[in-house]
Each structure stands twice: as structure tokens, then as C-alpha cells.
PDB file of C-alpha atoms in Angstrom:
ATOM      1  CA  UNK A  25       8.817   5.016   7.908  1.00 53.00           C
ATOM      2  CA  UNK A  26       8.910   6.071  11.497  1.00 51.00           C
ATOM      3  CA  UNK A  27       8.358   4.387  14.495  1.00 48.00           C
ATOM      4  CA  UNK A  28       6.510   6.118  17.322  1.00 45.00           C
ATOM      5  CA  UNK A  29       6.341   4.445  21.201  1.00 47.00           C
ATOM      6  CA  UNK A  30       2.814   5.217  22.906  1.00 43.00           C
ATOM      7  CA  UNK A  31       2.451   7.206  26.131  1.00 43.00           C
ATOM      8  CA  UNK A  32       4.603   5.900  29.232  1.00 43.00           C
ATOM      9  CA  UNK A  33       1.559   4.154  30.674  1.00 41.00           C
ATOM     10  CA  UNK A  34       1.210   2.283  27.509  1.00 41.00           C
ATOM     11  CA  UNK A  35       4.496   1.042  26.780  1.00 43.00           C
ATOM     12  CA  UNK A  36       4.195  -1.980  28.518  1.00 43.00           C
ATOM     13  CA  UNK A  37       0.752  -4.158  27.991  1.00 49.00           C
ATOM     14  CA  UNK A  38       2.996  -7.166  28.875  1.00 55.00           C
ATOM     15  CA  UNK A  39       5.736  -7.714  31.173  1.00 59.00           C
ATOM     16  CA  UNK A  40       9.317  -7.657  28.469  1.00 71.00           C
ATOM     17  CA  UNK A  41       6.923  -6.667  25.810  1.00 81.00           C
ATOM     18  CA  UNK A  42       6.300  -2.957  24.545  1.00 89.00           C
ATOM     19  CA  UNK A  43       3.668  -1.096  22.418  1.00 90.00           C
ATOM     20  CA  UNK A  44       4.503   0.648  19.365  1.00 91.00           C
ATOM     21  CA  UNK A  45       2.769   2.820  16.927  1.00 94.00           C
ATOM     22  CA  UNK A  46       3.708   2.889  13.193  1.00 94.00           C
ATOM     23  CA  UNK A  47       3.075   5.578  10.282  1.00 93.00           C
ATOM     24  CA  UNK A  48       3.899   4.033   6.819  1.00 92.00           C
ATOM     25  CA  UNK A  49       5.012   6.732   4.507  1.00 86.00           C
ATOM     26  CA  UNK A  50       3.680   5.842   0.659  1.00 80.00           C
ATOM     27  CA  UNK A  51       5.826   6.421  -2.368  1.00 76.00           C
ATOM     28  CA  UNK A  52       6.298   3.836  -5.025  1.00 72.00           C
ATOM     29  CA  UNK A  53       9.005   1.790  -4.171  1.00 77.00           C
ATOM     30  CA  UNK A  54       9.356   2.995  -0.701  1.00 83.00           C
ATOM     31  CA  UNK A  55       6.627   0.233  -0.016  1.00 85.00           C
ATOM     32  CA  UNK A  56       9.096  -2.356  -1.221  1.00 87.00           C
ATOM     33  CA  UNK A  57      11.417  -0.868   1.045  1.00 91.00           C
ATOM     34  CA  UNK A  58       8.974  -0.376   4.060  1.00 92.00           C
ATOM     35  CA  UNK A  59       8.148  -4.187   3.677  1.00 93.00           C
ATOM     36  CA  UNK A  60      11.837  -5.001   4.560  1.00 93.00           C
ATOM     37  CA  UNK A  61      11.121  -2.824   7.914  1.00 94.00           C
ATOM     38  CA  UNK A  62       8.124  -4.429   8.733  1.00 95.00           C
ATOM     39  CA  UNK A  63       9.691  -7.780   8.064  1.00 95.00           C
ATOM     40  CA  UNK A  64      12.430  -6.986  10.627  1.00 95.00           C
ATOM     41  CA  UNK A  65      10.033  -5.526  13.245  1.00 94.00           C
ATOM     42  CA  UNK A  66       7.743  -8.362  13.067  1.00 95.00           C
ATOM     43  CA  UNK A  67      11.042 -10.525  14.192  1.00 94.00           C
ATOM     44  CA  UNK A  68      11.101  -8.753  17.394  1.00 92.00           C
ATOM     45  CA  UNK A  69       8.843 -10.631  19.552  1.00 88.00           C
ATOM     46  CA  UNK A  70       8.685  -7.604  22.727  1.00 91.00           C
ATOM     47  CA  UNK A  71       7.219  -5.068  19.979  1.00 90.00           C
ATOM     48  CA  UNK A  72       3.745  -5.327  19.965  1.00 91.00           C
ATOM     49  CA  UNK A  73       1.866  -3.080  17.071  1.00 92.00           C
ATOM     50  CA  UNK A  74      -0.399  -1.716  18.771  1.00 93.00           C
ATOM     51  CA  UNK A  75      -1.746   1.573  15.598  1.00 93.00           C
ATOM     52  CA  UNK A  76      -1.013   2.090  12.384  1.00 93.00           C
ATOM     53  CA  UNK A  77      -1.650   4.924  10.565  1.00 91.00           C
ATOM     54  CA  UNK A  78      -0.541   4.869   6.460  1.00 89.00           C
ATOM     55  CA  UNK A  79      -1.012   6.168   3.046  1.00 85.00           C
ATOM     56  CA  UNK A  80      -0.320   5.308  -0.588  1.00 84.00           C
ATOM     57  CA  UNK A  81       1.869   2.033  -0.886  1.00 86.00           C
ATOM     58  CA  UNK A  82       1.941   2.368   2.719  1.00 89.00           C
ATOM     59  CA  UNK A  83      -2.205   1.927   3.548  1.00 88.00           C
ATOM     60  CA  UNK A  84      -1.655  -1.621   1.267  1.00 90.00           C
ATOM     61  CA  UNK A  85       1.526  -2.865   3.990  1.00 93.00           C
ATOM     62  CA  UNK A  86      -0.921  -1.706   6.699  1.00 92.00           C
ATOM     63  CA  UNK A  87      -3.822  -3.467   5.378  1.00 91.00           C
ATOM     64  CA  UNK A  88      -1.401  -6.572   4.048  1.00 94.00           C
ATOM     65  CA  UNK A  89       0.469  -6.715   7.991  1.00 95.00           C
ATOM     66  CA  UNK A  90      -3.247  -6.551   9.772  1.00 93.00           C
ATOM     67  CA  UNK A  91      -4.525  -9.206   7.605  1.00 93.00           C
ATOM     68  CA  UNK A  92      -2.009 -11.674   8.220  1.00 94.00           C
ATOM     69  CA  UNK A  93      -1.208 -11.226  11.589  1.00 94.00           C
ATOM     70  CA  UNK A  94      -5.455 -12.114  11.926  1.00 92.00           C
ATOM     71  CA  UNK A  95      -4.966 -15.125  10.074  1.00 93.00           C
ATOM     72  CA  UNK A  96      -1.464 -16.790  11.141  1.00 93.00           C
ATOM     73  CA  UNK A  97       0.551 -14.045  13.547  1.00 93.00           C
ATOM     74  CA  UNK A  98       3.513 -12.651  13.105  1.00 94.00           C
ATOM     75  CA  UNK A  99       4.772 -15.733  10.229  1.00 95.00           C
ATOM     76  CA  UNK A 100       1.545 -15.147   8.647  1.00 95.00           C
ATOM     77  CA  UNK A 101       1.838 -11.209   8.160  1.00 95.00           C
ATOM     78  CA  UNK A 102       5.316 -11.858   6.726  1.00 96.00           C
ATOM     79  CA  UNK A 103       4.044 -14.279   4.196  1.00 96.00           C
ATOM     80  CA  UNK A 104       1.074 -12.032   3.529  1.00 96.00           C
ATOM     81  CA  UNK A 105       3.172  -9.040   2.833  1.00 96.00           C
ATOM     82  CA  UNK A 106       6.258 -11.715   1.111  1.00 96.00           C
ATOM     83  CA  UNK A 107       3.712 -12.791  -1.368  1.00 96.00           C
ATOM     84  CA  UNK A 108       2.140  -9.887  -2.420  1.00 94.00           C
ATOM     85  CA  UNK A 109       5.656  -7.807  -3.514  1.00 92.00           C
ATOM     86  CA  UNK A 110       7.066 -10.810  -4.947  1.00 93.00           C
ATOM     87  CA  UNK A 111       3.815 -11.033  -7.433  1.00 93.00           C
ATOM     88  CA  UNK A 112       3.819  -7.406  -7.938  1.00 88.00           C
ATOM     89  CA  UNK A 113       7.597  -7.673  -8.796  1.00 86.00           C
ATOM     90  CA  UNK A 114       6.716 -10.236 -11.410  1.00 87.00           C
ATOM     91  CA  UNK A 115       4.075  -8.457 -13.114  1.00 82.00           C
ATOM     92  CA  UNK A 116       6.295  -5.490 -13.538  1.00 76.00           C
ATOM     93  CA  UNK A 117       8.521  -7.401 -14.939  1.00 77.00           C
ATOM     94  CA  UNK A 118       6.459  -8.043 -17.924  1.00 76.00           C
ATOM     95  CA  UNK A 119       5.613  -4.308 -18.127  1.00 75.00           C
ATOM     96  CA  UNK A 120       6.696  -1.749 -20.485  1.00 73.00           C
ATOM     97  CA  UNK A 121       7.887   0.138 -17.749  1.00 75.00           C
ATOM     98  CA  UNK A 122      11.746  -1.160 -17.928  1.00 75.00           C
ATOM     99  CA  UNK A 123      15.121   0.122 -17.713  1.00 77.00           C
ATOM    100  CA  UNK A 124      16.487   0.582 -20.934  1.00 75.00           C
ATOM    101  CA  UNK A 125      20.275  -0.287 -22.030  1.00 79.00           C
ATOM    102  CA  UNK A 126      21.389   2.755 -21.592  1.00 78.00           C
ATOM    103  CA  UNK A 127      19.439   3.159 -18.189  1.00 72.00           C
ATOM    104  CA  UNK A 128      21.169  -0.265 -17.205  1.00 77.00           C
ATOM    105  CA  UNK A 129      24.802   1.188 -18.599  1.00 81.00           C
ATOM    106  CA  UNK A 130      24.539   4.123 -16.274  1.00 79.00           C
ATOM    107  CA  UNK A 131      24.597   1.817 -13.403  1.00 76.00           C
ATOM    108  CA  UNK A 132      21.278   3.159 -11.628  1.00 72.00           C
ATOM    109  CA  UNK A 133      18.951   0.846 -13.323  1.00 69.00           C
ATOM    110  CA  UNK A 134      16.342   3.936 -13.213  1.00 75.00           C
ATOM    111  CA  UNK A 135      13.614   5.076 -16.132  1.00 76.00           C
ATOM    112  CA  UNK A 136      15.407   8.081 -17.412  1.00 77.00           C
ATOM    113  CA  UNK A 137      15.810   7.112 -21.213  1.00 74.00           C
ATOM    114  CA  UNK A 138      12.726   4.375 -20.953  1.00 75.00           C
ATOM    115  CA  UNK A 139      11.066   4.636 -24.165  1.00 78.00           C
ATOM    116  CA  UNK A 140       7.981   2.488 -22.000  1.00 74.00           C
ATOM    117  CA  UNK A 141       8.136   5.119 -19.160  1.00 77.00           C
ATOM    118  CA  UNK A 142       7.968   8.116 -21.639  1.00 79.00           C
ATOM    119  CA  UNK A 143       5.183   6.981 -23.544  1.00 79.00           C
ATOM    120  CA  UNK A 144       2.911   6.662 -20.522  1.00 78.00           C
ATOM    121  CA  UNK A 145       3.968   9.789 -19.052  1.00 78.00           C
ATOM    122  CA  UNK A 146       3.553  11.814 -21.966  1.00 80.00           C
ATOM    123  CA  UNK A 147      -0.261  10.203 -22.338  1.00 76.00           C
ATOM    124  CA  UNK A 148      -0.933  11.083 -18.829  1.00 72.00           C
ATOM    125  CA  UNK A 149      -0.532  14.607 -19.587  1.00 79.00           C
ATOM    126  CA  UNK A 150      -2.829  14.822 -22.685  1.00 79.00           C
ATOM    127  CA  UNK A 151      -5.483  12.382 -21.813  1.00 76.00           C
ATOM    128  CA  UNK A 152      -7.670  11.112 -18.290  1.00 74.00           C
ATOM    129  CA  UNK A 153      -7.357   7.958 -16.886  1.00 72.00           C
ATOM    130  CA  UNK A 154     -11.288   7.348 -17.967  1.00 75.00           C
ATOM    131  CA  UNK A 155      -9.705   7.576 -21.426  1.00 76.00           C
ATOM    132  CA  UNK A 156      -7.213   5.719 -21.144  1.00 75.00           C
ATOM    133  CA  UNK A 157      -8.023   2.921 -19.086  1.00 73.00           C
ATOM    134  CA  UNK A 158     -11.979   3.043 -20.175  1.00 76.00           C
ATOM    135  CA  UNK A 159     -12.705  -0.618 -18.355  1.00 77.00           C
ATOM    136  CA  UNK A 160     -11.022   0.226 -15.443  1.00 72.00           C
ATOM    137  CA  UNK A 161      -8.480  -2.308 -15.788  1.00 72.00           C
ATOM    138  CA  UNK A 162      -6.573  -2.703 -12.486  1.00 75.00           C
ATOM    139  CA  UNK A 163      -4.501  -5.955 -11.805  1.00 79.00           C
ATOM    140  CA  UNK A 164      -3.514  -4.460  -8.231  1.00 80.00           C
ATOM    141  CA  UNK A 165      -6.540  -4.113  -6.759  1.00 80.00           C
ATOM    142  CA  UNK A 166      -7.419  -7.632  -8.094  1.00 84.00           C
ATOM    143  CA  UNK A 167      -4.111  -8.993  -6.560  1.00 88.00           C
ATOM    144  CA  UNK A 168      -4.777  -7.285  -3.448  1.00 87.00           C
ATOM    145  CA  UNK A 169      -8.622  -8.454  -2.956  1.00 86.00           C
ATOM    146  CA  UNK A 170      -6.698 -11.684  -3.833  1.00 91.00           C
ATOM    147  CA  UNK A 171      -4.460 -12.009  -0.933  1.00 92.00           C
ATOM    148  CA  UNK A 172      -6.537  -9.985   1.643  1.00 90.00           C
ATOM    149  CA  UNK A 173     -10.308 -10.465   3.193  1.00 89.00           C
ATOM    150  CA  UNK A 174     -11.674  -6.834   3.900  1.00 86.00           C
ATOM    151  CA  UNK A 175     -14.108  -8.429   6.105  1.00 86.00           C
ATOM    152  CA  UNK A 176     -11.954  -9.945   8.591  1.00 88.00           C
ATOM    153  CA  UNK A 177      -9.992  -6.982   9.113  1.00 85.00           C
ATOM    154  CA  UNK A 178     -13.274  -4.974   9.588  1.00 83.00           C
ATOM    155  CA  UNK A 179     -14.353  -7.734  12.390  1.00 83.00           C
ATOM    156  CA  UNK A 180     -11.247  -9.255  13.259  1.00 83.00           C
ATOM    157  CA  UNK A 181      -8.516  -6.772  13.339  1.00 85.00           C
ATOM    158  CA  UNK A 182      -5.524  -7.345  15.851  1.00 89.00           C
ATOM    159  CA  UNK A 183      -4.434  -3.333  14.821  1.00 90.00           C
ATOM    160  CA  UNK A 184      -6.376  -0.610  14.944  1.00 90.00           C
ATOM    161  CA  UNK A 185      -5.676   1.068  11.489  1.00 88.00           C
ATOM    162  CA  UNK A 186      -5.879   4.470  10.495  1.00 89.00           C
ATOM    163  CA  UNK A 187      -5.823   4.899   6.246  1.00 86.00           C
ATOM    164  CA  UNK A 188      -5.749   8.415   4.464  1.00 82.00           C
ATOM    165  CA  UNK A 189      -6.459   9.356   1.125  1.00 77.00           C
ATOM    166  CA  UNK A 190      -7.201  13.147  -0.131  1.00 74.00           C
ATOM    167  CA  UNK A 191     -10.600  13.850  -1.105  1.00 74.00           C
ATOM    168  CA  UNK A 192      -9.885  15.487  -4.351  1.00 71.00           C
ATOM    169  CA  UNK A 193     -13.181  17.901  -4.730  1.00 77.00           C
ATOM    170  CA  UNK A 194     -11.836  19.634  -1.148  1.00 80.00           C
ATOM    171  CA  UNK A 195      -8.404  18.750  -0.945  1.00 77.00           C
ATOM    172  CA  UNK A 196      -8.572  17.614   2.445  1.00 81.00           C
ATOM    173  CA  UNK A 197      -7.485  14.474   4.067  1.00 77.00           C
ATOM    174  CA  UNK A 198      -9.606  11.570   4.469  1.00 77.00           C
ATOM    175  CA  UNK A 199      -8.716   8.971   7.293  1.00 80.00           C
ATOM    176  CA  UNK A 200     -10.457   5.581   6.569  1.00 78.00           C
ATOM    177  CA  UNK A 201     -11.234   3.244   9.934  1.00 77.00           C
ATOM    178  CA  UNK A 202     -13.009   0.506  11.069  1.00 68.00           C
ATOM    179  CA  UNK A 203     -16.172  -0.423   9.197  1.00 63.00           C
ATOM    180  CA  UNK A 204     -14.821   1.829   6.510  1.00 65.00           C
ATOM    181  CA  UNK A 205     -12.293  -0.655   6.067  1.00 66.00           C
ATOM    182  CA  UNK A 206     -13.160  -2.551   3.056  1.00 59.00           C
ATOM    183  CA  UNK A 207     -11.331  -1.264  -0.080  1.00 52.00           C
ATOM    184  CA  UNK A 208      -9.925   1.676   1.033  1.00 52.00           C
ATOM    185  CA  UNK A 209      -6.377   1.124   0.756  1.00 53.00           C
ATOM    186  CA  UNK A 210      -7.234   1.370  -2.553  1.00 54.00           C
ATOM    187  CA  UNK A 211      -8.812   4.516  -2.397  1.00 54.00           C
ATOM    188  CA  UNK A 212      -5.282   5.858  -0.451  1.00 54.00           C
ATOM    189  CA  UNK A 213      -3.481   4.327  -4.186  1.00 59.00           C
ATOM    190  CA  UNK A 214      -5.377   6.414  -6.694  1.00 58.00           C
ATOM    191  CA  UNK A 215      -2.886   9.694  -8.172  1.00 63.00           C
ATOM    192  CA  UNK A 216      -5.784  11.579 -10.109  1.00 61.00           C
ATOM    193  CA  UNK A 217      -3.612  11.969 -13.354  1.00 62.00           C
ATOM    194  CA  UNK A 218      -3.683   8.424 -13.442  1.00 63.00           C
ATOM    195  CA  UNK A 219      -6.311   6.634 -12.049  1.00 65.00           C
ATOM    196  CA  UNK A 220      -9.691   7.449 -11.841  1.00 66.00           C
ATOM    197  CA  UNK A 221     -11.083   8.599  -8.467  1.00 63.00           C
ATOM    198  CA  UNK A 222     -13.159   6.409  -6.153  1.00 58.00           C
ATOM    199  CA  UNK A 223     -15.925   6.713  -4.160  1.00 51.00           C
ATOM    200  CA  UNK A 224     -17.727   4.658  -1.471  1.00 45.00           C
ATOM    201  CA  UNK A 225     -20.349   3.914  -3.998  1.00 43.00           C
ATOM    202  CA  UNK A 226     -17.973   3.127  -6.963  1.00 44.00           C
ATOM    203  CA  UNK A 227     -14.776   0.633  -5.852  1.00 44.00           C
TER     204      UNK A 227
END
């Protein structure tokens, strides 16, 4: 995650306060990590976020931060963003996708001799996500419509937010603002080998 500071004349909206500009990086796990950040920034009363422009794991901490600093400031974007990794942590932890004892021996607790991990990677490769998930079965994107109210960010919003995704029949980027702003960040989520591809009319 990197932190970039606004043109001179817009460093300072407030006297002791200063504008910032954020670009959330996605990744898996790197949005665990880049809710730590975001925890810590939103501690430092002078910063003031003024843009945010993310992808991937990083378009849900954008849309998670936005929502709750609309609802209840700076304590209510931490609990937004507190609640929804600490449910996502506890539904992986009733997945198949575990370290296994020999993945725990080694001491980096990663999925390199997972019998869970290489079952689902070797059906990715032979068969589509319409196959294999044929109802479309997503417990994040019910968590996340859960926790966070599209429509207030699309009326309401405190950051002006900036969400890619690729469009996968041109390969370009896609940059999702505004009105567009209703499940999106989902859109920014969906690797085509495993989940199916979205569209404005199908979320």
C-alpha cells in the first residue's frame, strides 16, 4: 500500500490537518495486512483521506473504510473494517483450505502440502467456475452486502473512491465511481479461473 500527499495547495484543508491520497494494492492476504495500515492511519487525527483508488482485496478495505467513516467516523471505519476480517478469518477457518501437519512442521504455516488447497487448484484447471460453483454460491459477497450499504456510499460518501477491475473481453482496466458504486468491489474480486465474471446486469 502506498501513501500519496495531494498537490501543495491541497495539503492543508485544515489548519494542523493534511490531505492524503491512498492506492490499496489487492492480493489475498495483503488485505489483512493493508487493514492493519488503515487501522493505524485512521489513528492519526491530522490525516484526512481525502481519494482512494483500489483493487482486488483492496476495492473491499476501500469500500469497508468509506462506509464506516459515513456511518460513525474514524471508530466506525475501524469497526467496519475489524468486523469484516475477523468473520472472514472464521469462515476460513472451517475451510478445507488449511495448513497441513507437515505445512505447520515447516514453521511457515503456508499451503504447500495442503491436500484441501491441491484439490481445488487442480479443479480450477480442468473445469469453469459455472461448473463448479453452478448456484453461484458466494458467502463473501453476502458478508460484505452484510456489513456495508452500497447506497449510502453512492449518496453519502466522505471519500471519493476510485475501484478497478479488468474487463476480461478487452483486457483493459475498468475504474468504477460514484453512482457505479453499488457492488463493484465485487466485480474488482472476481479471478476468471475461479469465479464467474460479472456484469452490471448480472451481480
Amino acid at each position: 500500500m502506498t501513501v500519496h500527499p495531494r498537490r501543495a495547495e491541497f495539503e492543508t484543508s485544515i489548519a494542523g490537518q493534511k490531505a492524503v491520497n491512498l492506492a490499496l494494492q489487492g492480493g489475498g492476504t495483503h488485505g489483512a495486512f493493508t487493514w492493519g495500515v488503515l487501522d493505524r492511519l485512521l489513528d492519526e487525527g491530522q490525516l484526512i483521506i481525502d481519494a482512494i483508488t483500489a483493487s482486488s482485496s483492496g476495492a473491499i478495505n476501500a469500500a469497508l473504510l468509506t462506509y464506516g467513516l459515513s456511518v460513525g467516523g474514524r471508530d466506525g471505519a475501524k469497526k467496519a473494517l475489524a468486523l469484516f476480517w475477523r468473520r472472514i478469518s472464521a469462515m476460513m477457518a472451517s475451510s478445507i483450505l488449511q495448513p497441513s501437519i507437515l505445512d505447520k512442521m515447516s514453521g511457515n504455516f503456508g499451503l504447500d502440502h495442503s491436500i484441501g488447497y491441491w484439490l481445488t487448484t487442480t479443479l480450477w484447471q480442468f473445469m469453469s467456475p459455472y461448473q463448479l460453483n453452478p448456484f453461484n454460491f458466494n458467502p463473501l459477497k453476502d458478508l460484505l452486502e452484510e456489513i456495508v450499504d452500497f447506497r449510502r456510499i453512492r449518496q453519502q460518501s466522505p471519500i471519493k473512491l476510485f475501484l478497478s477491475a479488468t474487463n476480461v473481453r478487452t483486457c483493459n482496466v475498468e475504474i468504477f465511481q460514484g453512482t457505479e458504486l453499488d457492488c463493484r468491489p465485487r466485480a474488482c474480486l472476481c479471478l476468471p479461473p475461479i469465479f464467474d465474471a460479472r456484469s452490471p446486469d448480472r451481480q
